[in-house]
XYZ file of C-alpha atoms in Angstrom:
698
model
C 74.158 153.608 161.929
C 72.516 150.519 160.448
C 71.215 150.594 156.886
C 67.821 149.672 155.454
C 67.945 147.246 152.538
C 65.076 146.616 150.135
C 65.058 143.838 147.550
C 63.171 143.378 144.323
C 61.319 140.033 144.449
C 61.121 138.406 141.007
C 64.491 137.615 139.419
C 66.298 138.951 142.479
C 64.958 136.967 145.451
C 63.106 134.289 143.522
C 63.121 133.308 139.876
C 61.119 131.012 137.654
C 62.910 127.817 136.754
C 61.915 128.190 133.100
C 63.659 129.546 129.994
C 61.437 132.666 130.065
C 58.612 134.071 132.254
C 56.144 133.570 129.401
C 56.541 129.817 129.789
C 54.351 130.086 132.891
C 51.370 130.922 130.654
C 51.912 127.933 128.380
C 52.431 125.525 131.270
C 49.268 126.817 132.972
C 47.264 126.421 129.760
C 48.407 122.817 129.356
C 47.421 122.025 132.946
C 44.014 123.706 132.576
C 43.315 121.842 129.326
C 44.418 118.414 130.571
C 41.161 116.796 129.475
C 41.459 118.006 125.884
C 45.264 117.996 125.440
C 45.928 121.306 123.586
C 48.074 121.200 120.485
C 51.339 123.079 120.125
C 49.720 125.811 118.005
C 46.895 126.243 120.525
C 49.406 126.650 123.332
C 51.367 129.247 121.401
C 48.164 131.116 120.540
C 47.185 131.184 124.199
C 50.595 132.576 125.217
C 50.154 135.415 122.725
C 46.569 136.007 123.902
C 47.628 136.038 127.558
C 50.322 138.626 126.852
C 47.929 140.759 124.816
C 45.125 140.900 127.403
C 47.628 141.792 130.116
C 48.894 144.665 127.965
C 45.314 145.837 127.389
C 44.562 145.636 131.106
C 47.607 147.774 131.898
C 46.604 150.319 129.257
C 43.119 150.594 130.750
C 44.511 150.911 134.276
C 46.781 153.730 133.170
C 43.838 155.572 131.608
C 41.979 155.198 134.913
C 44.906 156.617 136.865
C 45.978 153.310 138.406
C 49.597 152.193 138.427
C 49.031 148.442 138.716
C 46.477 145.807 137.747
C 45.133 142.836 139.689
C 45.576 139.239 138.629
C 41.933 138.329 137.981
C 41.431 141.610 136.144
C 43.574 140.236 133.316
C 41.277 137.287 132.637
C 38.112 139.367 132.738
C 39.203 140.998 129.487
C 38.637 137.966 127.292
C 35.372 136.340 126.258
C 37.120 133.624 124.287
C 36.860 131.010 127.034
C 33.888 129.810 129.111
C 33.829 130.774 132.792
C 34.668 127.226 133.863
C 37.879 127.238 131.807
C 38.780 130.745 132.986
C 38.640 129.579 136.587
C 40.888 126.657 135.691
C 43.315 128.996 133.922
C 43.496 131.286 136.950
C 44.040 128.366 139.309
C 46.579 126.691 136.992
C 48.642 129.843 136.569
C 48.864 130.333 140.332
C 49.827 126.689 140.785
C 52.419 126.957 138.033
C 53.943 130.079 139.605
C 54.329 128.139 142.829
C 55.773 125.032 141.222
C 58.411 126.790 139.091
C 59.507 129.536 141.513
C 62.878 128.844 143.105
C 65.116 130.967 145.349
C 68.176 132.824 144.101
C 70.953 131.457 146.349
C 73.091 134.617 146.210
C 70.243 136.794 147.487
C 69.298 134.338 150.228
C 72.878 134.306 151.451
C 73.140 138.080 151.338
C 69.915 138.573 153.300
C 71.069 136.063 155.916
C 74.343 137.977 156.266
C 72.517 141.311 156.570
C 70.218 139.947 159.268
C 73.261 138.815 161.253
C 74.462 142.425 161.166
C 71.067 143.663 162.380
C 70.107 145.433 159.152
C 66.467 146.245 158.300
C 65.072 144.267 155.326
C 62.135 145.019 152.994
C 60.792 143.283 149.882
C 59.296 145.376 147.062
C 57.530 143.818 144.073
C 55.935 145.286 140.949
C 53.492 142.449 140.370
C 49.818 141.819 139.622
C 49.743 138.905 142.091
C 48.480 139.913 145.529
C 50.674 140.191 148.605
C 49.471 136.881 150.057
C 50.625 135.025 146.949
C 54.005 136.792 146.895
C 54.352 136.055 150.600
C 53.654 132.380 149.945
C 56.324 132.256 147.217
C 58.937 133.894 149.447
C 58.211 131.628 152.403
C 58.217 128.580 150.151
C 61.596 129.664 148.778
C 63.007 129.560 152.299
C 63.282 133.249 153.159
C 63.208 133.888 156.935
C 59.770 133.506 158.471
C 60.660 136.079 161.096
C 60.760 138.644 158.304
C 57.544 137.682 156.595
C 55.081 135.897 158.853
C 53.967 138.833 161.008
C 52.187 141.189 158.648
C 51.865 144.314 160.741
C 49.595 146.395 158.510
C 50.015 150.152 158.216
C 46.873 152.056 157.190
C 45.366 148.751 156.018
C 47.612 148.898 152.990
C 51.169 147.853 153.589
C 52.568 144.721 155.257
C 55.452 145.199 157.620
C 58.223 144.109 155.242
C 56.471 143.271 151.963
C 55.218 145.913 149.558
C 53.342 144.653 146.491
C 52.217 147.091 143.805
C 48.829 145.439 143.215
C 47.939 146.068 146.878
C 49.263 149.604 147.406
C 48.917 150.902 143.810
C 52.464 152.248 143.986
C 55.180 150.912 141.692
C 58.918 151.018 141.149
C 58.218 151.540 137.448
C 56.738 154.968 138.155
C 59.014 155.570 141.150
C 56.095 156.201 143.508
C 56.724 153.230 145.797
C 60.027 154.699 147.007
C 58.321 157.896 148.136
C 55.441 155.878 149.598
C 57.729 153.710 151.721
C 59.811 156.652 152.908
C 56.690 158.582 153.955
C 55.384 155.542 155.848
C 58.009 156.161 158.512
C 59.569 152.731 158.135
C 62.841 154.022 156.664
C 64.906 155.472 159.505
C 68.419 155.097 158.138
C 70.408 155.046 154.909
C 68.396 153.147 152.267
C 69.884 150.695 149.743
C 67.728 149.013 147.080
C 68.886 145.915 145.148
C 67.222 144.730 141.937
C 67.687 143.485 138.391
C 65.722 146.069 136.375
C 67.947 148.897 135.197
C 65.044 151.344 134.932
C 62.690 150.520 137.828
C 65.226 149.269 140.369
C 68.211 151.448 139.503
C 67.257 154.635 137.655
C 64.019 155.369 139.545
C 65.571 154.447 142.884
C 68.450 156.828 142.242
C 66.012 159.625 141.311
C 64.216 159.018 144.625
C 67.450 159.475 146.627
C 67.763 155.742 147.240
C 71.193 154.156 146.819
C 70.716 151.472 144.123
C 72.749 148.292 143.685
C 72.433 146.374 140.444
C 72.042 142.583 140.410
C 71.628 141.579 136.730
C 72.100 137.910 137.493
C 68.959 136.167 136.260
C 68.114 138.165 133.164
C 71.630 138.719 131.899
C 72.952 135.219 132.424
C 70.368 133.355 130.366
C 71.636 131.414 127.385
C 69.666 131.176 124.171
C 70.503 127.570 123.336
C 69.089 125.201 125.929
C 68.117 125.925 129.521
C 69.638 128.738 131.523
C 72.574 127.763 133.730
C 71.441 127.076 137.300
C 71.984 129.802 139.867
C 74.541 127.962 141.974
C 76.569 126.561 139.077
C 78.848 128.659 136.901
C 78.423 128.825 133.138
C 81.490 126.635 132.642
C 80.291 124.024 135.143
C 76.799 124.012 133.634
C 78.211 123.280 130.188
C 80.312 120.495 131.682
C 77.263 119.077 133.458
C 75.054 119.053 130.352
C 77.917 117.631 128.322
C 78.412 114.955 130.964
C 74.771 113.921 130.678
C 74.875 114.072 126.894
C 77.862 111.739 126.881
C 75.771 108.939 128.324
C 72.757 109.803 126.195
C 74.923 109.136 123.129
C 75.873 105.689 124.423
C 72.221 104.719 124.008
C 72.753 104.931 120.257
C 75.134 101.992 120.421
C 72.940 99.807 122.650
C 72.292 96.255 121.531
C 68.686 95.723 120.474
C 66.446 92.850 121.472
C 67.867 92.365 124.956
C 65.095 91.287 127.382
C 66.416 93.676 130.042
C 65.934 96.632 127.704
C 62.171 96.468 127.233
C 61.165 99.449 129.379
C 60.818 101.639 126.305
C 58.688 98.991 124.602
C 56.484 98.853 127.655
C 56.004 102.605 127.736
C 54.887 102.616 124.116
C 52.405 99.756 124.423
C 48.816 100.889 124.033
C 47.856 99.225 127.324
C 50.458 101.110 129.382
C 48.181 104.004 130.330
C 46.277 102.054 133.012
C 49.587 101.071 134.565
C 50.966 104.599 134.564
C 47.698 105.870 135.971
C 47.741 103.279 138.753
C 51.333 104.113 139.587
C 50.549 107.836 139.673
C 47.528 107.342 141.919
C 49.537 105.115 144.251
C 52.484 107.511 144.220
C 50.235 110.448 145.081
C 48.745 108.728 148.120
C 51.925 107.000 149.259
C 54.063 110.149 149.157
C 51.360 112.037 151.070
C 51.288 109.274 153.690
C 55.070 109.633 153.999
C 54.572 113.417 154.441
C 56.786 114.445 151.538
C 57.026 117.991 150.227
C 58.538 117.313 146.808
C 59.050 114.476 144.344
C 61.991 114.422 141.945
C 61.532 112.398 138.743
C 64.732 110.974 137.275
C 65.992 110.021 133.806
C 63.951 109.896 130.600
C 61.576 107.303 132.010
C 60.978 109.655 134.903
C 60.080 112.434 132.484
C 57.245 110.305 131.136
C 56.220 109.331 134.668
C 56.091 112.957 135.806
C 53.891 113.873 132.862
C 51.529 111.081 133.831
C 51.721 111.900 137.552
C 50.668 115.502 136.963
C 47.680 114.232 134.980
C 46.539 111.530 137.394
C 47.635 112.818 140.803
C 44.993 112.763 143.497
C 46.645 115.477 145.601
C 48.195 118.822 144.725
C 50.097 119.664 147.903
C 53.276 117.871 146.815
C 55.475 119.519 144.206
C 56.810 117.498 141.300
C 60.047 118.350 139.549
C 62.111 116.796 136.787
C 65.848 116.439 137.359
C 68.174 116.658 134.390
C 69.898 113.385 135.180
C 71.013 110.027 133.879
C 71.544 106.707 135.594
C 74.987 106.480 134.034
C 75.865 109.946 135.321
C 75.012 108.937 138.880
C 76.845 105.638 138.541
C 80.071 107.306 137.406
C 79.839 109.982 140.108
C 79.464 107.263 142.758
C 82.783 105.559 141.999
C 85.065 105.707 145.038
C 86.911 102.471 144.356
C 87.146 100.084 141.419
C 85.069 97.329 142.989
C 82.379 94.937 141.734
C 79.891 97.820 141.498
C 82.272 99.569 139.108
C 82.670 96.476 136.927
C 78.916 95.856 136.766
C 78.414 99.432 135.623
C 81.186 99.332 133.029
C 79.715 96.342 131.175
C 75.937 96.635 131.190
C 73.592 94.278 129.308
C 72.109 96.083 126.344
C 75.043 98.409 125.735
C 77.959 98.065 123.357
C 80.832 96.115 124.880
C 83.566 97.254 122.540
C 86.756 98.396 124.245
C 86.398 101.938 122.918
C 82.796 102.352 124.106
C 83.510 100.971 127.570
C 86.529 103.231 128.026
C 84.529 106.213 126.804
C 82.299 105.895 129.870
C 85.285 106.719 132.089
C 86.950 109.293 129.801
C 89.687 106.892 128.673
C 88.739 106.613 125.005
C 92.109 108.143 124.106
C 93.790 105.088 125.600
C 91.651 102.598 123.654
C 94.333 101.723 121.082
C 96.979 101.123 123.744
C 94.764 98.966 125.967
C 93.345 97.004 123.033
C 96.809 96.227 121.656
C 97.923 94.842 125.023
C 94.930 92.507 124.902
C 95.711 91.539 121.313
C 92.488 93.198 120.062
C 91.312 96.219 118.074
C 89.780 99.161 119.927
C 86.334 98.523 118.406
C 86.480 94.809 119.187
C 84.009 93.236 121.578
C 85.817 91.988 124.687
C 85.664 88.168 124.875
C 84.308 86.877 128.174
C 87.590 85.152 128.992
C 89.479 88.483 128.749
C 87.108 90.621 130.828
C 89.074 89.984 134.043
C 92.380 90.832 132.333
C 90.807 94.000 130.885
C 89.674 95.288 134.287
C 92.961 94.444 135.991
C 94.766 96.467 133.333
C 92.474 99.465 133.871
C 92.784 99.301 137.666
C 96.566 99.117 137.675
C 97.215 101.875 135.145
C 94.267 104.253 135.276
C 92.527 103.622 138.606
C 93.638 106.875 140.267
C 92.705 108.884 137.175
C 89.183 107.405 137.094
C 88.582 108.030 140.802
C 89.820 111.624 140.522
C 87.476 112.336 137.599
C 84.603 110.679 139.471
C 85.292 112.969 142.439
C 84.978 116.049 140.192
C 81.700 114.826 138.723
C 80.385 113.954 142.176
C 80.971 117.511 143.370
C 79.256 118.826 140.250
C 76.262 116.540 140.772
C 75.852 117.566 144.418
C 76.080 121.210 143.366
C 73.303 120.661 140.837
C 71.120 118.776 143.338
C 71.599 121.578 145.854
C 70.465 124.312 143.486
C 67.441 122.229 142.471
C 66.318 122.040 146.113
C 67.137 118.379 146.651
C 68.626 119.110 150.076
C 65.567 120.296 152.004
C 65.655 122.588 154.994
C 63.918 122.033 158.299
C 61.299 119.306 158.348
C 60.863 119.094 154.588
C 61.093 115.659 152.978
C 61.807 114.691 149.385
C 61.492 111.542 147.305
C 62.903 110.256 144.021
C 60.804 108.485 141.386
C 62.092 106.244 138.633
C 61.777 102.923 136.840
C 63.127 100.496 139.443
C 64.930 97.854 137.442
C 67.487 96.739 140.013
C 67.633 99.704 142.403
C 71.099 100.520 141.044
C 70.225 104.196 140.685
C 69.310 104.504 144.329
C 72.354 102.474 145.311
C 74.539 104.885 143.337
C 72.992 107.905 145.044
C 73.479 106.295 148.459
C 77.133 105.702 147.620
C 77.527 109.348 146.608
C 76.015 110.549 149.879
C 78.125 108.137 151.922
C 81.291 109.172 150.092
C 80.672 112.801 151.025
C 79.508 112.053 154.571
C 76.011 113.403 153.897
C 72.869 112.138 155.650
C 70.513 110.183 153.396
C 67.208 111.991 153.723
C 65.136 110.888 150.720
C 62.762 108.042 149.920
C 62.632 106.149 146.646
C 59.477 105.228 144.714
C 59.781 102.872 141.760
C 57.723 101.318 139.038
C 59.018 97.758 139.405
C 59.732 96.344 135.945
C 62.316 93.635 136.441
C 61.307 90.107 135.533
C 61.701 87.410 138.202
C 64.200 89.417 140.256
C 63.377 89.171 143.935
C 66.110 90.760 145.993
C 66.380 92.223 149.502
C 66.314 96.013 149.716
C 69.760 96.804 151.054
C 69.622 100.521 150.350
C 69.643 102.699 153.438
C 66.892 104.812 151.904
C 63.447 103.244 151.860
C 62.199 102.071 148.470
C 58.520 101.611 147.644
C 57.072 99.616 144.763
C 53.723 99.695 143.042
C 53.850 95.893 142.938
C 53.220 95.807 146.697
C 50.130 97.943 146.198
C 48.797 95.767 143.380
C 49.308 92.548 145.308
C 46.520 93.570 147.687
C 44.020 93.305 144.848
C 45.465 90.647 142.546
C 47.231 88.412 145.072
C 50.892 88.221 145.935
C 52.002 86.519 142.734
C 55.472 86.703 141.310
C 54.038 86.379 137.822
C 52.436 89.828 138.103
C 54.743 91.597 135.685
C 54.029 95.069 134.476
C 55.166 94.286 130.973
C 52.297 91.783 130.916
C 49.312 93.041 128.926
C 46.800 90.985 131.007
C 47.867 92.889 134.126
C 47.183 96.188 132.396
C 43.753 94.886 131.377
C 43.022 93.870 134.974
C 44.038 97.330 136.123
C 41.748 98.886 133.563
C 38.801 96.781 134.734
C 39.577 97.434 138.394
C 39.788 101.166 137.819
C 36.509 101.201 135.892
C 34.803 99.546 138.850
C 36.286 101.751 141.591
C 37.277 104.965 139.733
C 40.741 105.250 141.263
C 41.985 107.713 138.675
C 40.840 109.501 135.539
C 42.219 107.283 132.803
C 41.090 109.663 130.059
C 43.073 112.475 131.642
C 46.115 110.238 131.848
C 45.784 109.215 128.218
C 45.222 112.799 127.051
C 48.299 114.036 128.896
C 50.711 111.196 128.213
C 49.715 110.069 124.725
C 50.861 113.270 122.950
C 54.303 112.777 124.451
C 54.614 109.658 122.316
C 52.511 110.620 119.319
C 53.976 114.074 118.759
C 57.474 112.675 118.723
C 56.629 110.493 115.753
C 55.588 107.334 117.608
C 52.446 105.336 116.867
C 50.251 103.666 119.472
C 50.849 100.169 118.137
C 53.149 98.224 120.473
C 54.659 96.421 117.463
C 56.424 99.650 116.570
C 58.285 99.681 119.887
C 61.485 98.654 118.165
C 61.254 101.697 115.888
C 60.712 103.890 118.916
C 63.723 102.368 120.643
C 65.940 103.274 117.700
C 64.268 106.663 117.575
C 65.106 107.489 121.199
C 68.755 106.554 120.945
C 69.660 109.941 119.519
C 68.334 112.424 122.058
C 64.627 111.671 121.853
C 62.737 113.846 119.320
C 65.953 114.643 117.477
C 66.355 110.963 116.662
C 66.264 111.205 112.876
C 68.714 114.069 112.677
C 72.083 113.311 111.146
C 74.672 112.299 113.735
C 77.262 114.794 112.484
C 74.827 117.633 113.131
C 74.132 116.434 116.665
C 77.829 116.327 117.426
C 78.487 119.794 116.037
C 79.208 122.642 118.438
C 76.332 124.645 116.965
C 73.585 122.333 118.192
C 75.231 120.341 120.950
C 74.096 122.400 123.942
C 70.501 122.456 122.809
C 70.339 118.865 121.573
C 71.585 117.395 124.823
C 68.712 118.897 126.778
C 65.907 119.154 124.237
C 64.200 115.892 125.094
C 64.065 116.561 128.827
C 62.429 119.950 128.269
C 60.235 118.910 125.333
C 56.894 119.310 127.090
C 58.006 121.413 130.035
C 58.796 124.550 128.050
C 56.052 125.951 125.789
C 58.684 127.997 123.962
C 59.992 124.757 122.517
C 56.671 123.606 121.111
C 57.332 125.331 117.815
C 60.163 122.896 117.142
C 57.518 120.245 116.576
C 55.953 122.424 113.928
C 59.306 123.204 112.361
C 60.001 119.487 112.238
C 56.622 119.011 110.550
C 55.776 115.878 112.499
C 52.778 114.047 111.095
C 50.768 111.555 113.113
C 49.126 108.580 111.444
C 45.371 108.363 111.878
C 43.463 105.408 113.293
C 42.337 104.234 109.842
C 45.859 103.650 108.613
C 48.338 103.215 111.424
C 50.865 101.557 109.152
C 51.918 104.900 107.691
C 54.412 106.687 109.866
C 55.653 110.027 108.622
C 59.341 110.803 109.056
C 60.232 113.227 111.809
C 61.668 115.701 109.317
C 59.342 115.634 106.314
C 60.037 117.523 103.047
C 58.839 121.124 102.927
C 58.120 123.455 100.039
C 59.331 127.021 99.576
C 56.081 128.593 100.873
C 56.208 126.443 103.984
C 59.874 127.288 104.419
C 59.295 131.040 104.503
C 56.273 130.590 106.747
C 58.563 128.705 109.123
C 61.019 131.565 108.817
C 58.400 134.068 109.993
C 57.474 131.815 112.905
C 61.128 131.578 113.856
C 61.517 135.357 114.054
C 58.576 135.531 116.460
C 60.746 133.747 118.985
C 63.443 136.418 118.989
C 66.464 135.104 120.870
C 65.610 131.514 120.046
C 65.299 132.158 116.313
C 68.869 131.030 115.818
C 67.855 127.561 116.907
C 64.722 127.564 114.773
C 66.610 128.699 111.683
C 69.338 126.222 112.423
C 66.838 123.401 112.477
C 65.446 124.564 109.138
C 68.927 124.600 107.690
C 69.678 121.127 109.055
C 66.349 119.694 107.945
C 66.818 121.046 104.447
C 70.437 120.011 104.050
C 70.013 116.370 105.045
C 67.305 115.787 102.449
C 68.254 115.131 98.836
C 67.706 117.808 96.233
C 66.919 120.718 98.600
C 70.398 122.208 98.880
C 69.355 125.736 97.776
C 67.230 126.006 100.917
C 70.276 125.245 103.001
C 72.079 128.331 101.753
C 69.005 130.525 102.145
C 68.569 129.396 105.730
C 72.279 129.708 106.452
C 72.316 133.248 105.059
C 69.264 134.232 107.131
C 70.773 132.659 110.237
C 74.060 134.531 109.864
C 72.250 137.786 109.082
C 70.041 137.447 112.146
C 73.019 136.623 114.359
C 74.920 139.679 113.118
C 71.989 142.010 113.831
C 71.394 140.484 117.257
C 75.060 140.702 118.207
C 75.271 144.349 117.114
C 72.154 145.313 119.082
C 73.395 143.407 122.091
C 76.812 145.084 121.976
C 75.314 148.583 121.766
C 72.901 147.828 124.605
C 75.685 146.476 126.799
C 77.936 149.470 126.109
C 75.185 151.935 127.081
C 74.410 149.938 130.215
C 78.097 149.848 131.171
C 78.478 153.608 130.706
C 75.363 154.339 132.782
C 76.508 152.150 135.679
C 80.008 153.634 135.619
C 78.792 157.232 135.276
C 76.657 157.022 138.417
C 79.050 154.637 140.217
C 76.357 152.051 140.833
C 77.559 148.928 142.565
C 76.971 145.832 140.439
C 76.867 142.234 141.632
C 77.794 139.306 139.440
C 77.399 135.561 139.864
C 80.178 134.224 142.044
C 80.887 137.533 143.813
C 81.928 137.156 147.415
C 79.453 138.391 149.994
C 80.488 141.458 151.950
């Protein structure tokens, strides 16, 4: 006899691609307040308020004999915001849920296997969102339409295969939904329920004579330092991936300054850049819609700024935007299949250190630096003379070529694995695009080479902000590349001298926009400006050089001592902190802990250091804030310790912070061990099947 399988929805079938579910509230608040750009403290206050009013709504519902609340009911409990903002908050939270929800690959594969066997499938969700919204999330995540599209309603309450607590007023938490579904007549065989909540999905299911299976994947595999490892990549591979990216981030620290090809950062800081970013975002919104795309992926650190601007200035909201944790250098290395001219151009890049050691470090040969340098008659930290470049590459090819290609193959597989879990390989008729600063199209060329090396079809389009001076080249990439310059030429003439680093062009854009209202420049400025200002950067373009130095050590962590960045304690978090700086509201408090001060308009010459001195009262206030963040307090306390120890004369604070950090870690580890032991005993006592990441499907 066939079985009936039911699945929990959130954190079993789909999960939010954020460090914690609460991040949805902060992200929604930022989107709703785009015009006024909320501060970090305001965002944190809203997250606490949002949690509190939901708790109050649930308490009231329980007193009224209801098991679940409705989404809009939560927002009716606060009078703090005007109705217009409340509507924006409701809309923004729904949009955020859609944009951050991703499928859990293991569950998708298991459901597909069960359907092949002819098993009956149901979805059960304890959630305040209505069934239509949950349905939309499941369909968008790629779950079979045949399961979900036909909503055959029973007694005007229950869809055929989707049961949502806010609609039926029956929950797993109280155990009533199991009885409700059984009495509906839909369960005609042995019933198995799979979920991640030990109480609602396992204990209550077992009490209701349902065979539970435990899938603790999402909740139990989160890490407290940095983002959670992606679903389709193991913990070990995820650490290798983030370390791989961090390797090339650190090379930025050794870049040569003043090179004309390295002025993208200067451009982004210039006060007149907002019209350009707004124009690009408006063009990108319309162009990607014309190309019928479903999702845009923003690449590298420049892409992180562009995505922030795009979300502020976009004219359409039917195309998802997502940031990829990536690096041009990562893609270049992963694309190496032979040591050809492409390889040599990547190894020695204008604007980066050309010492033998630094070049070899890019291909994991730094341990051979002394040997190779001695054969060239140089020291390992010597700059390679132009006349010896050919000899240098011939030596590498002959002795280490196979080793480089083998390592590139490993990184290529890792990259494709990461792209797959991020949804870069669309299903059906979906189309995706990549967005970046298009200096020479090398990034797209590298990605094409990766796809060709693996025999994969190239299915994406590329959209670039064209920044290169006087470089007119044919587009040889097999994927189509679009440039904002083509769009601008319609209005300003097809002139080669139209360069986006040119301030007059930005002024023309500003005037043109004022006349035709293409995009909301104020919204763009409000959304993008804090990204620069709150990381210690002033609006004055003359300070671009300071910003360039500032960004060479992992963005906002730029003024931290290098030895701290390279320590095991902070490495995982530091490598990813810049890319998630605005995306995750839980990280906003790091700005406060860093005590970043922004110069006012009256005196822009004063720029406060990123880590300013703090007094003892401020220190303990920071300590209290840190403990509010529970699992992430280790990081917060660690930053306090670091900040105090690298300043002169504040060494006592270092030991206080270190003591508090160790004490907190000990308590957390003890609680965690006890909790895990009790969970283990419960699962073993009742012989409950437990799935883990990487388990083979049955």
